[in-house]
XYZ file of C-alpha atoms in Angstrom:
564
model
C 146.063 148.073 77.844
C 143.965 145.370 76.188
C 143.366 141.747 77.197
C 144.976 140.596 73.973
C 148.286 142.135 75.050
C 148.157 140.211 78.343
C 147.504 136.946 76.562
C 150.440 137.556 74.233
C 152.855 138.170 77.128
C 154.489 134.747 77.676
C 155.945 135.651 81.072
C 152.442 135.920 82.558
C 151.561 132.301 81.875
C 147.941 133.004 80.886
C 145.860 130.471 78.960
C 142.541 131.527 77.392
C 139.594 129.316 78.365
C 136.786 131.458 76.908
C 135.892 134.891 75.544
C 138.067 135.062 72.455
C 135.703 137.616 70.901
C 136.182 139.969 73.862
C 139.984 140.280 73.809
C 139.878 143.925 72.730
C 138.492 144.943 76.116
C 140.593 147.506 77.954
C 142.144 146.651 81.340
C 142.136 149.659 83.671
C 143.344 147.951 86.829
C 143.877 144.639 88.645
C 142.378 143.096 91.790
C 143.065 139.844 93.681
C 140.148 138.378 95.627
C 138.731 135.189 97.110
C 135.562 136.838 98.427
C 132.235 135.444 97.305
C 131.025 139.017 96.667
C 133.847 141.462 95.901
C 131.547 144.018 94.228
C 132.167 146.766 96.808
C 135.837 146.820 95.793
C 135.256 146.908 92.029
C 134.848 150.030 89.883
C 134.905 148.439 86.395
C 137.596 147.522 83.902
C 139.628 145.330 86.311
C 141.353 142.052 85.654
C 140.205 139.966 88.643
C 142.678 137.367 89.944
C 141.335 134.569 92.124
C 142.624 131.358 93.701
C 139.060 129.962 93.791
C 138.950 129.722 97.598
C 135.387 131.117 97.429
C 134.171 128.031 95.495
C 132.819 125.230 97.696
C 130.564 123.535 95.160
C 129.641 124.000 91.449
C 126.623 126.173 92.312
C 128.947 128.939 93.576
C 130.336 129.785 90.106
C 127.198 131.305 88.559
C 126.536 133.995 91.243
C 130.244 134.904 91.446
C 130.530 135.453 87.698
C 127.220 137.355 87.662
C 128.555 139.745 90.315
C 131.751 140.365 88.323
C 129.832 140.991 85.113
C 127.485 143.444 86.803
C 130.498 145.352 88.134
C 131.900 145.677 84.601
C 135.188 143.823 85.113
C 137.302 143.214 82.033
C 138.152 139.537 82.667
C 138.665 136.825 85.261
C 141.965 134.959 85.749
C 141.789 131.816 87.900
C 144.878 130.170 89.374
C 145.557 126.444 88.839
C 147.617 126.078 92.008
C 144.621 125.267 94.283
C 142.427 122.932 92.218
C 144.566 122.068 89.230
C 142.293 122.314 86.166
C 139.763 125.122 86.195
C 136.271 123.704 87.013
C 133.878 123.278 84.093
C 131.059 125.057 85.963
C 133.179 128.238 86.104
C 134.005 127.970 82.396
C 130.312 127.561 81.547
C 129.263 130.501 83.748
C 131.846 132.804 82.171
C 130.755 131.786 78.675
C 127.109 132.465 79.588
C 127.946 135.989 80.765
C 130.526 136.658 78.003
C 133.259 137.208 80.596
C 136.751 136.325 79.305
C 138.353 133.622 81.447
C 142.075 132.909 81.771
C 143.865 130.100 83.549
C 147.028 131.145 85.421
C 149.779 128.523 85.471
C 150.681 127.410 88.968
C 154.257 128.603 88.478
C 153.163 132.226 88.031
C 152.489 134.362 91.092
C 149.540 136.731 91.110
C 151.979 139.414 92.205
C 153.808 139.067 88.870
C 150.605 139.689 86.906
C 149.604 142.559 89.195
C 152.964 144.267 88.811
C 152.852 143.934 85.009
C 149.313 145.347 84.707
C 149.954 148.248 87.081
C 153.177 149.147 85.278
C 151.488 149.097 81.837
C 148.369 151.038 82.883
C 150.391 153.607 84.804
C 152.735 154.015 81.854
C 149.824 154.689 79.493
C 148.380 157.306 81.825
C 151.748 158.956 82.219
C 152.163 158.968 78.447
C 148.755 160.611 78.042
C 149.639 163.322 80.556
C 153.035 163.903 78.954
C 151.337 164.253 75.594
C 148.983 166.874 77.022
C 151.856 168.910 78.446
C 153.874 168.643 75.253
C 150.916 169.509 73.097
C 150.139 172.634 75.103
C 153.778 173.655 74.859
C 153.813 173.253 71.088
C 150.480 174.994 70.660
C 151.886 178.007 72.510
C 154.990 178.107 70.298
C 154.846 181.138 67.992
C 155.589 180.954 64.295
C 155.063 178.245 61.670
C 156.374 175.470 63.933
C 153.527 175.857 66.406
C 149.755 175.932 66.340
C 147.220 174.574 63.937
C 145.219 171.347 63.882
C 147.918 169.367 62.054
C 150.342 169.759 64.976
C 147.778 168.368 67.400
C 146.867 165.489 65.087
C 150.552 164.625 64.579
C 150.909 164.394 68.351
C 147.911 162.096 68.603
C 149.435 159.838 65.985
C 152.984 159.792 67.352
C 152.186 159.668 71.080
C 148.992 157.627 71.227
C 148.962 155.848 67.839
C 145.604 157.455 66.995
C 144.777 158.585 63.461
C 142.340 161.485 63.450
C 140.940 164.070 61.056
C 139.261 167.437 61.512
C 136.162 167.797 59.331
C 133.802 170.673 58.645
C 130.061 170.113 59.238
C 129.708 169.517 55.503
C 132.378 166.787 55.564
C 135.167 168.906 54.068
C 138.589 167.686 55.371
C 140.356 170.502 57.223
C 143.350 168.686 58.712
C 144.635 165.159 59.191
C 147.156 162.535 58.139
C 147.625 161.197 54.642
C 146.312 159.137 53.029
C 143.144 160.893 54.022
C 139.563 159.739 54.199
C 137.558 159.396 51.001
C 134.943 162.026 50.227
C 132.182 159.470 50.776
C 133.493 158.519 54.222
C 133.862 162.193 55.200
C 130.282 162.926 54.149
C 128.919 159.911 56.022
C 130.845 160.769 59.196
C 129.616 164.364 59.061
C 126.033 163.186 58.523
C 126.226 160.763 61.469
C 127.705 163.458 63.683
C 125.067 166.049 62.782
C 122.232 163.555 63.211
C 123.536 162.538 66.659
C 123.970 166.160 67.676
C 120.399 167.020 66.670
C 119.038 164.163 68.798
C 120.884 165.542 71.832
C 123.280 162.619 72.262
C 126.530 163.494 73.990
C 129.788 162.876 72.195
C 131.810 161.013 71.338
C 129.503 159.430 68.771
C 130.701 156.008 67.579
C 130.170 155.074 63.927
C 131.091 151.794 62.215
C 131.812 152.054 58.476
C 132.673 148.613 57.178
C 135.362 147.116 59.383
C 136.463 150.500 60.777
C 134.996 152.223 63.825
C 135.288 155.995 64.212
C 134.645 158.068 67.326
C 133.347 161.571 66.582
C 134.069 164.423 68.992
C 132.411 167.849 68.525
C 134.711 170.866 68.232
C 132.938 173.911 69.553
C 134.384 177.391 69.202
C 133.576 180.375 71.345
C 130.386 180.884 69.350
C 129.182 177.556 70.638
C 130.040 178.115 74.283
C 126.860 179.797 75.325
C 125.998 177.064 77.807
C 123.465 174.284 77.956
C 120.554 176.667 77.419
C 121.798 177.672 73.963
C 119.740 176.206 71.119
C 121.796 173.543 69.343
C 120.428 174.756 66.000
C 122.482 177.943 66.316
C 125.771 176.051 65.984
C 125.058 172.565 64.630
C 125.752 173.607 61.018
C 128.946 175.516 61.790
C 130.879 173.469 64.376
C 133.772 171.279 63.245
C 134.227 167.686 64.375
C 137.186 165.449 65.216
C 136.941 161.956 63.668
C 139.228 159.463 65.471
C 139.873 156.065 63.902
C 139.198 154.116 67.110
C 136.374 152.907 69.311
C 136.243 155.206 72.336
C 133.557 153.119 74.015
C 136.015 151.354 76.324
C 138.450 154.222 76.894
C 139.418 155.281 80.376
C 138.200 158.669 81.590
C 141.759 160.015 81.380
C 141.945 159.320 77.657
C 138.491 160.724 76.986
C 139.474 163.871 78.886
C 142.603 164.055 76.755
C 140.603 163.957 73.507
C 138.187 166.568 74.789
C 141.241 168.711 75.537
C 142.399 168.170 71.950
C 139.055 169.453 70.640
C 139.466 172.580 72.765
C 142.906 173.208 71.254
C 141.561 172.755 67.734
C 138.690 175.085 68.608
C 141.319 177.788 69.064
C 142.220 177.363 65.390
C 138.532 177.373 64.477
C 138.120 180.729 66.225
C 141.307 182.053 64.618
C 140.048 181.282 61.129
C 136.671 182.751 61.976
C 138.343 185.949 63.190
C 140.447 186.067 60.005
C 137.248 186.245 57.983
C 136.162 189.419 59.739
C 137.806 191.719 57.177
C 136.285 189.868 54.233
C 132.868 189.882 55.899
C 133.138 193.639 56.447
C 134.133 194.214 52.823
C 131.193 192.139 51.631
C 128.800 194.048 53.888
C 130.071 197.430 52.664
C 129.766 196.465 49.005
C 126.308 194.985 49.486
C 125.081 198.062 51.346
C 126.194 200.199 48.417
C 124.497 197.859 45.957
C 121.219 197.680 47.869
C 121.008 201.419 48.495
C 121.443 202.217 44.799
C 124.889 203.808 45.037
C 126.539 205.033 41.840
C 128.383 202.298 39.891
C 131.615 204.316 40.149
C 131.413 204.212 43.961
C 130.748 200.466 43.950
C 133.604 199.929 41.497
C 135.967 201.860 43.764
C 135.014 199.662 46.706
C 135.529 196.549 44.584
C 139.013 197.725 43.627
C 139.802 197.938 47.332
C 138.335 194.481 47.957
C 139.968 192.686 45.034
C 143.516 192.454 46.490
C 142.072 191.089 49.744
C 139.825 188.549 48.076
C 142.212 187.538 45.315
C 145.680 187.868 46.893
C 148.479 187.390 44.432
C 146.326 187.236 41.303
C 146.318 190.954 40.605
C 143.720 190.952 37.843
C 140.304 192.533 38.267
C 137.848 189.689 38.829
C 134.389 188.985 37.653
C 131.861 188.336 40.402
C 129.037 186.005 41.273
C 126.495 186.395 44.041
C 125.228 183.449 46.106
C 122.288 183.913 48.491
C 121.522 181.381 51.247
C 118.753 181.161 53.791
C 118.350 178.731 56.703
C 114.840 178.497 58.085
C 113.795 176.670 61.271
C 110.265 175.780 62.272
C 108.980 178.279 64.797
C 111.388 181.013 63.679
C 112.811 181.616 67.160
C 116.400 180.773 66.158
C 118.583 183.528 64.689
C 119.627 181.855 61.454
C 121.552 184.617 59.649
C 124.912 183.807 61.312
C 124.235 180.084 60.746
C 123.642 180.672 57.031
C 126.770 182.853 56.855
C 129.073 180.269 58.463
C 127.543 177.471 56.421
C 127.887 179.339 53.137
C 131.553 180.021 53.925
C 132.172 176.299 54.492
C 130.291 175.233 51.342
C 132.013 177.749 49.069
C 135.524 176.851 50.255
C 135.395 173.603 48.294
C 133.449 174.968 45.318
C 135.415 178.181 44.865
C 136.884 178.607 41.387
C 140.602 178.253 41.727
C 140.391 175.132 43.853
C 142.884 172.550 42.602
C 140.183 170.238 41.277
C 138.293 172.963 39.415
C 140.865 173.585 36.727
C 140.905 177.368 37.080
C 143.906 179.648 37.146
C 145.133 180.599 40.561
C 144.823 177.178 42.155
C 148.069 177.739 44.004
C 148.487 180.282 46.729
C 146.472 181.228 49.800
C 143.902 178.869 51.249
C 140.560 179.010 49.487
C 138.768 180.517 52.486
C 140.925 183.630 51.943
C 139.004 184.315 48.716
C 135.374 184.464 49.742
C 133.364 187.220 51.431
C 130.028 186.519 53.077
C 127.777 188.926 54.956
C 124.396 188.350 56.535
C 121.362 190.573 56.904
C 118.523 189.151 58.978
C 118.067 185.488 58.102
C 119.771 185.843 54.711
C 123.476 185.302 53.949
C 124.990 186.804 50.788
C 128.337 185.792 49.317
C 130.461 187.762 46.874
C 132.411 185.153 44.935
C 135.344 186.573 42.963
C 136.291 184.816 39.752
C 139.692 185.081 38.108
C 139.683 186.823 34.745
C 138.839 183.896 32.536
C 136.858 183.651 29.344
C 133.141 183.083 29.642
C 133.587 179.547 28.420
C 136.331 177.091 29.271
C 136.255 173.599 27.804
C 132.603 174.215 26.971
C 131.621 174.906 30.587
C 130.564 178.133 32.202
C 133.042 179.292 34.857
C 132.136 179.901 38.438
C 129.854 178.348 41.004
C 127.121 176.141 39.542
C 123.917 175.695 41.543
C 123.339 172.060 40.601
C 126.839 171.068 41.750
C 127.063 173.355 44.776
C 125.252 171.060 47.203
C 125.892 167.704 45.570
C 128.575 166.521 48.006
C 127.093 168.085 51.139
C 123.386 167.401 50.738
C 123.310 164.318 53.008
C 125.274 165.834 55.929
C 123.256 169.052 55.821
C 119.956 167.171 55.642
C 120.975 165.289 58.791
C 121.790 168.552 60.571
C 118.561 170.210 59.488
C 116.585 167.152 60.640
C 112.820 167.581 60.544
C 112.585 171.253 61.399
C 115.085 173.071 59.157
C 115.561 174.003 55.498
C 118.472 175.392 53.493
C 117.843 177.112 50.169
C 120.423 178.741 47.900
C 120.331 180.840 44.775
C 123.255 181.522 42.422
C 123.579 184.404 39.982
C 125.397 184.517 36.677
C 128.893 186.025 36.542
C 128.968 189.797 36.097
C 131.881 191.788 34.760
C 131.404 195.198 36.331
C 129.975 197.064 39.279
C 126.894 197.929 37.220
C 125.946 194.261 37.129
C 126.082 193.564 40.863
C 122.623 194.886 41.682
C 121.096 192.699 39.000
C 123.193 189.729 40.155
C 121.925 190.125 43.717
C 118.306 190.232 42.591
C 118.938 187.282 40.280
C 120.405 185.208 43.130
C 117.462 186.099 45.378
C 114.958 185.114 42.691
C 116.799 181.832 42.182
C 116.688 181.151 45.924
C 112.935 181.688 45.931
C 112.639 179.164 43.101
C 114.654 176.708 45.209
C 112.435 177.421 48.229
C 109.341 176.458 46.230
C 110.740 172.963 45.678
C 110.334 170.008 48.048
C 113.294 168.865 50.125
C 115.398 170.022 53.054
C 118.320 171.242 50.913
C 117.626 172.935 47.560
C 119.525 175.206 45.181
C 118.684 176.962 41.919
C 120.796 178.866 39.419
C 120.363 181.797 37.098
C 119.904 179.466 34.111
C 116.508 178.463 35.443
C 115.196 182.021 35.573
C 114.830 182.174 31.784
C 112.699 179.029 31.654
C 109.236 177.757 32.486
C 110.932 176.235 35.551
C 110.774 179.712 37.106
C 106.972 179.735 36.930
C 106.003 176.171 37.776
C 107.076 176.149 41.458
C 104.740 179.047 42.187
C 101.618 177.352 40.812
C 99.406 176.351 43.794
C 99.286 172.613 44.445
C 95.515 172.319 43.921
C 95.798 174.107 40.558
C 98.666 171.802 39.539
C 96.677 168.691 40.420
C 93.542 169.846 38.615
C 95.451 170.893 35.481
C 97.479 167.686 35.159
C 94.521 165.453 36.028
C 92.331 167.007 33.347
C 94.943 166.417 30.628
C 96.803 163.284 31.698
C 94.395 161.131 33.754
C 92.453 159.946 30.644
C 95.729 158.829 29.099
C 96.924 157.100 32.285
C 93.609 155.245 32.622
C 93.776 154.114 29.010
C 97.385 152.952 29.444
C 96.435 150.926 32.529
C 93.613 149.161 30.690
C 95.287 148.630 27.312
C 99.057 148.964 27.927
C 99.066 151.421 25.035
C 101.999 153.582 26.268
C 100.258 156.824 25.349
C 102.081 158.860 28.021
C 105.600 157.802 26.839
C 104.480 158.431 23.255
C 103.287 161.928 24.139
C 106.581 162.740 25.907
C 108.658 161.526 22.956
C 106.457 163.385 20.440
C 106.928 166.688 22.271
C 110.668 166.137 22.738
C 110.976 165.575 18.980
C 109.192 168.871 18.333
C 106.293 167.081 16.646
C 108.473 165.384 14.021
C 106.727 162.145 12.998
C 109.850 160.591 11.510
C 112.206 161.337 14.403
C 109.640 160.294 17.021
C 108.847 157.018 15.238
C 112.560 156.252 14.998
C 113.112 157.004 18.717
C 110.203 154.751 19.741
C 111.053 152.049 17.157
C 107.553 152.326 15.685
C 106.107 152.534 12.201
C 104.922 156.054 11.429
C 101.349 154.797 10.966
C 101.417 153.268 14.466
C 102.646 156.575 15.856
C 99.868 158.445 14.024
C 97.303 156.051 15.495
C 98.593 156.654 19.042
C 98.649 160.441 18.646
C 95.113 160.296 17.262
C 94.018 158.297 20.311
C 95.638 160.944 22.604
C 93.746 163.723 20.820
C 90.480 161.769 20.965
C 90.754 161.062 24.720
C 91.707 164.639 25.652
C 89.799 166.645 23.023
C 93.070 168.403 22.155
C 94.891 168.908 18.848
C 98.651 168.238 18.913
C 99.133 170.267 15.729
C 98.216 173.411 17.676
C 100.987 175.216 19.622
C 98.684 176.025 22.567
C 97.753 172.357 23.080
C 101.359 171.248 22.739
C 102.336 173.770 25.408
C 99.559 172.603 27.752
C 100.695 168.981 27.447
C 104.325 170.018 27.947
C 103.529 171.893 31.161
C 101.261 169.129 32.461
C 104.046 166.573 32.036
C 106.533 168.863 33.817
C 104.168 169.521 36.723
C 103.340 165.851 37.147
């Protein structure tokens, strides 16, 4: 129970003399004492009741209060029966040490307060234990009425008045009450949790977002139970977390143990879902082995026909396919990262899978989205077969399927926190293919795109098939020293001139190239007279010894601007 509840109980006759900001402290017990040093009998969290018999002069208050504060007591309640008004020196000492101080009316016996506190604290502990027993019973109940994270979270809410959500490491909500957390809050909680986990801090991790404090508990499945010697990087990007809307910093051990028990129950569901993906993983591995070994298209097509009902239950139509390749790399290379990339890719694709309710694709109703992805891993590389419903190649002007630039948009911050300073995630996405013959090309396309992403700076990068038909494919592989020399030779004279004369030659060059060398369109875009534009272009050509009417020189400037 909290101090605020004691103060609001009229029958206890308590009057607050100081510590109004500390009324949310939890009371875990009660003790009556008139000893000058009661520290040996204190364990922390007590409401200390005293008749002030220990006080012989004002100098006694400071050491007494210091002893109580060091022992971690919740508050001090002094009786008025002995001295009447509570001495000012005691009030000042409590304020100095931020120890809440109550005055107990002379008509109220300490035994009354003790009985009330013991009854309330014991009742809360009994309620916690009853909730544990009931929760285990319900979790063991077969059928739709039992099992699953939502049952556990409902119990937390109904029995302990705690709102909690289960989140994936990318911040995707898995279970919890409605209204749920916003996407931004989920991403920030996941990022805080992953960052704390990477630094080795033990949970729960407490995070304040605005006026709300959340306590984050890790949910570790059997894959994460390898003991303290297991490298945290093997599981940090795949373990779920439990976000509780409460500050667990002042919870009793019994309640903390209860929440850790809740995470173990939810971990059962985590393992169940992981086991359910076994068939889809096997199908993906079989198809990919056929693709990589150069099997006949008819054999691959036959395997796809077997896989389609499993990956697209209820839709019935033969899908198109995309391939997504992911790679997680850790400094040193001693961590097996293939399973990490596989689990992570499964989590990321759940929310981006075509057919999700917010994607606008047919088939948004039906089985959970994780029932429609298949990911296998070979070495440090994870490969996903993403089935697409039979839709036209364009829908509302947009290409269907997974898009590389949107794939990591919502999860970039959490994943960057989990990768910290020694990890990288790179992904490549192929175009949609319509037959078994196209899968081999799609796999190579996705791998090429991933290599383009790997050549870019940043902890989390993705590239799509669209970029493979562009100069963007070539630029990342140009050595840094060659890039610097090339851009310096062409652009440094213009930058120097702009610094000295504020001539804006670089912006003029960019606009001229974007307008395909059209004097009229470029002058209009820059709000210049054509003669002024001609003067600037002439100055660019003079400073660089290039001719912007020649295609080769235009191309050199274009590439230099892109590489800079």
